[in-house]
mmCIF file of C-alpha atoms in Angstrom:
data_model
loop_
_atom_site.group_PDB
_atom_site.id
_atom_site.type_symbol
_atom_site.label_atom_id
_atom_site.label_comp_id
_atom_site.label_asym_id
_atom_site.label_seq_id
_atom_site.Cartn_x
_atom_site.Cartn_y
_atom_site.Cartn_z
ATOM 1 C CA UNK C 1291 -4.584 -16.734 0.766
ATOM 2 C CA UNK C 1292 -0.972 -15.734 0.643
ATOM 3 C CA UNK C 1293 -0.797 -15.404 -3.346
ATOM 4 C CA UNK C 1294 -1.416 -11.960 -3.967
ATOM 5 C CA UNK C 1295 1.401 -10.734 -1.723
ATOM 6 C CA UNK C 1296 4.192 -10.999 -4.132
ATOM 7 C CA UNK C 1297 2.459 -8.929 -6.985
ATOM 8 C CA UNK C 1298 1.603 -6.755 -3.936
ATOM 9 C CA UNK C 1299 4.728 -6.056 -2.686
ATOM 10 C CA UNK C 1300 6.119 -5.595 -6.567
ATOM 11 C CA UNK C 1301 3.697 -2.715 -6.723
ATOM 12 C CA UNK C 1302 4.240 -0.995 -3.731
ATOM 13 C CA UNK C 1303 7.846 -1.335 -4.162
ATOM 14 C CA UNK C 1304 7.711 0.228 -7.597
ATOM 15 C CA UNK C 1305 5.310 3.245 -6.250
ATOM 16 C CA UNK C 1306 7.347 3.915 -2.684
ATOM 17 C CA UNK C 1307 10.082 4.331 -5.725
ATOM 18 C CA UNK C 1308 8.503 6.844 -8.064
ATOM 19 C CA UNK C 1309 7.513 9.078 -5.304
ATOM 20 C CA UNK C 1310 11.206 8.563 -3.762
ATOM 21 C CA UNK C 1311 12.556 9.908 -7.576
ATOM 22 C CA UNK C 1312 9.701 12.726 -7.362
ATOM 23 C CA UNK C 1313 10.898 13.690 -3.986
ATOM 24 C CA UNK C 1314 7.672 13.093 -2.358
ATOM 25 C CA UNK C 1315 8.144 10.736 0.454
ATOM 26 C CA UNK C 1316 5.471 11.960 2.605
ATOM 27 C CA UNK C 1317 2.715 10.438 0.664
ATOM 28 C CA UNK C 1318 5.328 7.161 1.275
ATOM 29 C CA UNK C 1319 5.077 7.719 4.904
ATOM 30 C CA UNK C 1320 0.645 8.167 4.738
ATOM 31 C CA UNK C 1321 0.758 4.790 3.003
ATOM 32 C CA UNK C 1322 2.518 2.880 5.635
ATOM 33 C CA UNK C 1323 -0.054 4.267 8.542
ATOM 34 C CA UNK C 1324 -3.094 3.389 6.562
ATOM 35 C CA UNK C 1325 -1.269 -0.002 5.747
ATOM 36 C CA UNK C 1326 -0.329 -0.739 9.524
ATOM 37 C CA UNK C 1327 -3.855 0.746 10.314
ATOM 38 C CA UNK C 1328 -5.706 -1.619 7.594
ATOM 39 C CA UNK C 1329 -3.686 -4.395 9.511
ATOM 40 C CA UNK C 1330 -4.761 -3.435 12.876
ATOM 41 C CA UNK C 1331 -8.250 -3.116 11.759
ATOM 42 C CA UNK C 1332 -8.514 -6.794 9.937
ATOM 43 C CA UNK C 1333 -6.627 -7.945 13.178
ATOM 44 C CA UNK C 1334 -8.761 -6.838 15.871
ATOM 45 C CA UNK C 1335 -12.195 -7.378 13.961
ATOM 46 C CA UNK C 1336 -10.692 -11.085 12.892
ATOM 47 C CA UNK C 1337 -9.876 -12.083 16.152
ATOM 48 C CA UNK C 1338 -11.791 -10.328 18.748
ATOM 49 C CA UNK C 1339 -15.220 -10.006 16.440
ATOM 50 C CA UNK C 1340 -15.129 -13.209 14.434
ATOM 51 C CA UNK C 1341 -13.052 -15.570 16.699
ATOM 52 C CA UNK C 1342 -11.266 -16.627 13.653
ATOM 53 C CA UNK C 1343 -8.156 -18.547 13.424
ATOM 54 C CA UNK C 1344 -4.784 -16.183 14.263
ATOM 55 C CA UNK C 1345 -3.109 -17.223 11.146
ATOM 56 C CA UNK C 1346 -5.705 -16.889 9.116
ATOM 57 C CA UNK C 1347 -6.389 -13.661 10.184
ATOM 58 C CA UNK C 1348 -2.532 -12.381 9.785
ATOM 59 C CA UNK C 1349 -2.900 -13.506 6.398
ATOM 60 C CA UNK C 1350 -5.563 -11.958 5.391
ATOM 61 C CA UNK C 1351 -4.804 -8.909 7.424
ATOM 62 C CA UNK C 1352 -1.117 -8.747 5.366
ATOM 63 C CA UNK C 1353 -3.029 -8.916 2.255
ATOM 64 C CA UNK C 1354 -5.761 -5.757 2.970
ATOM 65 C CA UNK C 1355 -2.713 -3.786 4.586
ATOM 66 C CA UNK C 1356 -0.541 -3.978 1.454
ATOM 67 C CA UNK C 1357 -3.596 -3.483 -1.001
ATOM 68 C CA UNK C 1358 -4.308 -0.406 1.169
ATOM 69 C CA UNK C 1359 -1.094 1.055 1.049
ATOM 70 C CA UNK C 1360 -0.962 0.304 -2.920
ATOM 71 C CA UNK C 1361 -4.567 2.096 -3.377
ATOM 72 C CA UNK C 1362 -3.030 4.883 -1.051
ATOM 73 C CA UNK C 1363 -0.228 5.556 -3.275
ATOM 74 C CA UNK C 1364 -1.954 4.915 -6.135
ATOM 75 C CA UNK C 1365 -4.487 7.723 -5.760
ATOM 76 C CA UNK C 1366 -1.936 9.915 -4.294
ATOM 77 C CA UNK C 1367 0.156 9.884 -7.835
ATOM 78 C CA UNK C 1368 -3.006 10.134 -9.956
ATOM 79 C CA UNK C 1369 -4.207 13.067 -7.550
ATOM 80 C CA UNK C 1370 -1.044 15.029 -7.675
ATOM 81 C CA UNK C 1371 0.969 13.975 -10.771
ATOM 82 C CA UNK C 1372 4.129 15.644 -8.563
ATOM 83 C CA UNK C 1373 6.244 12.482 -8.103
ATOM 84 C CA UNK C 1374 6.155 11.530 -11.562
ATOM 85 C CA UNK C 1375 6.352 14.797 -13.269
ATOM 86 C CA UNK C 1376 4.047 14.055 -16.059
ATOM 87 C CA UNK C 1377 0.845 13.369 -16.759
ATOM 88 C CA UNK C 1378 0.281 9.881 -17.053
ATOM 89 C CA UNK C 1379 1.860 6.559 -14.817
ATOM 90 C CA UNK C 1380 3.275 4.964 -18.501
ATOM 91 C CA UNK C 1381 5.687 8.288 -19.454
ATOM 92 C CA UNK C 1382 7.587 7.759 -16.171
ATOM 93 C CA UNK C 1383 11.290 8.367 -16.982
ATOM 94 C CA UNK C 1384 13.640 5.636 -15.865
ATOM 95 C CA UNK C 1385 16.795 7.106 -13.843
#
């Protein structure tokens, strides 16, 4: 259940970083709140709704938070091309 949460984390590291070089770190902030607020969600609905397992639920709750804040940050960058200051993710310019 766990095994996407590396790549995950790879991801969102490497977008929080763009947008930290592009001087954006708003969108950075937006991410984490619908992250903790995809993790909340999967939480409560897991465990009050379903009666499902705790762990089972934190697990899969970690896993929709991160992919959330990914998809968040993902969009952002394609929407507003500001923290990579081109037009496409590949011509990003390492530092």
């Amino acid at each position: 259940l766990l095994t996407p949460v590396p790549a995950l984390t790879v991801l969102l590291t490497f977008l929080r970083s763009l947008f930290v070089h592009g001087r954006a770190t708003g969108t950075i902030t937006w991410a984490t709140v619908a992250e903790v607020a995809a993790i909340g969600a999967v939480l409560y609905v897991g465990i009050w709704h379903l009666e499902a397992v705790g762990i089972v639920v934190a697990s899969a709750a970690l896993v929709v938070g991160r992919s959330a804040s990914c998809l968040a940050l993902f969009l952002s960058a394609r929407s507003t091309r500001r923290a990579f200051g081109s037009p496409s993710l590949s011509a990003a310019a390492p530092v």
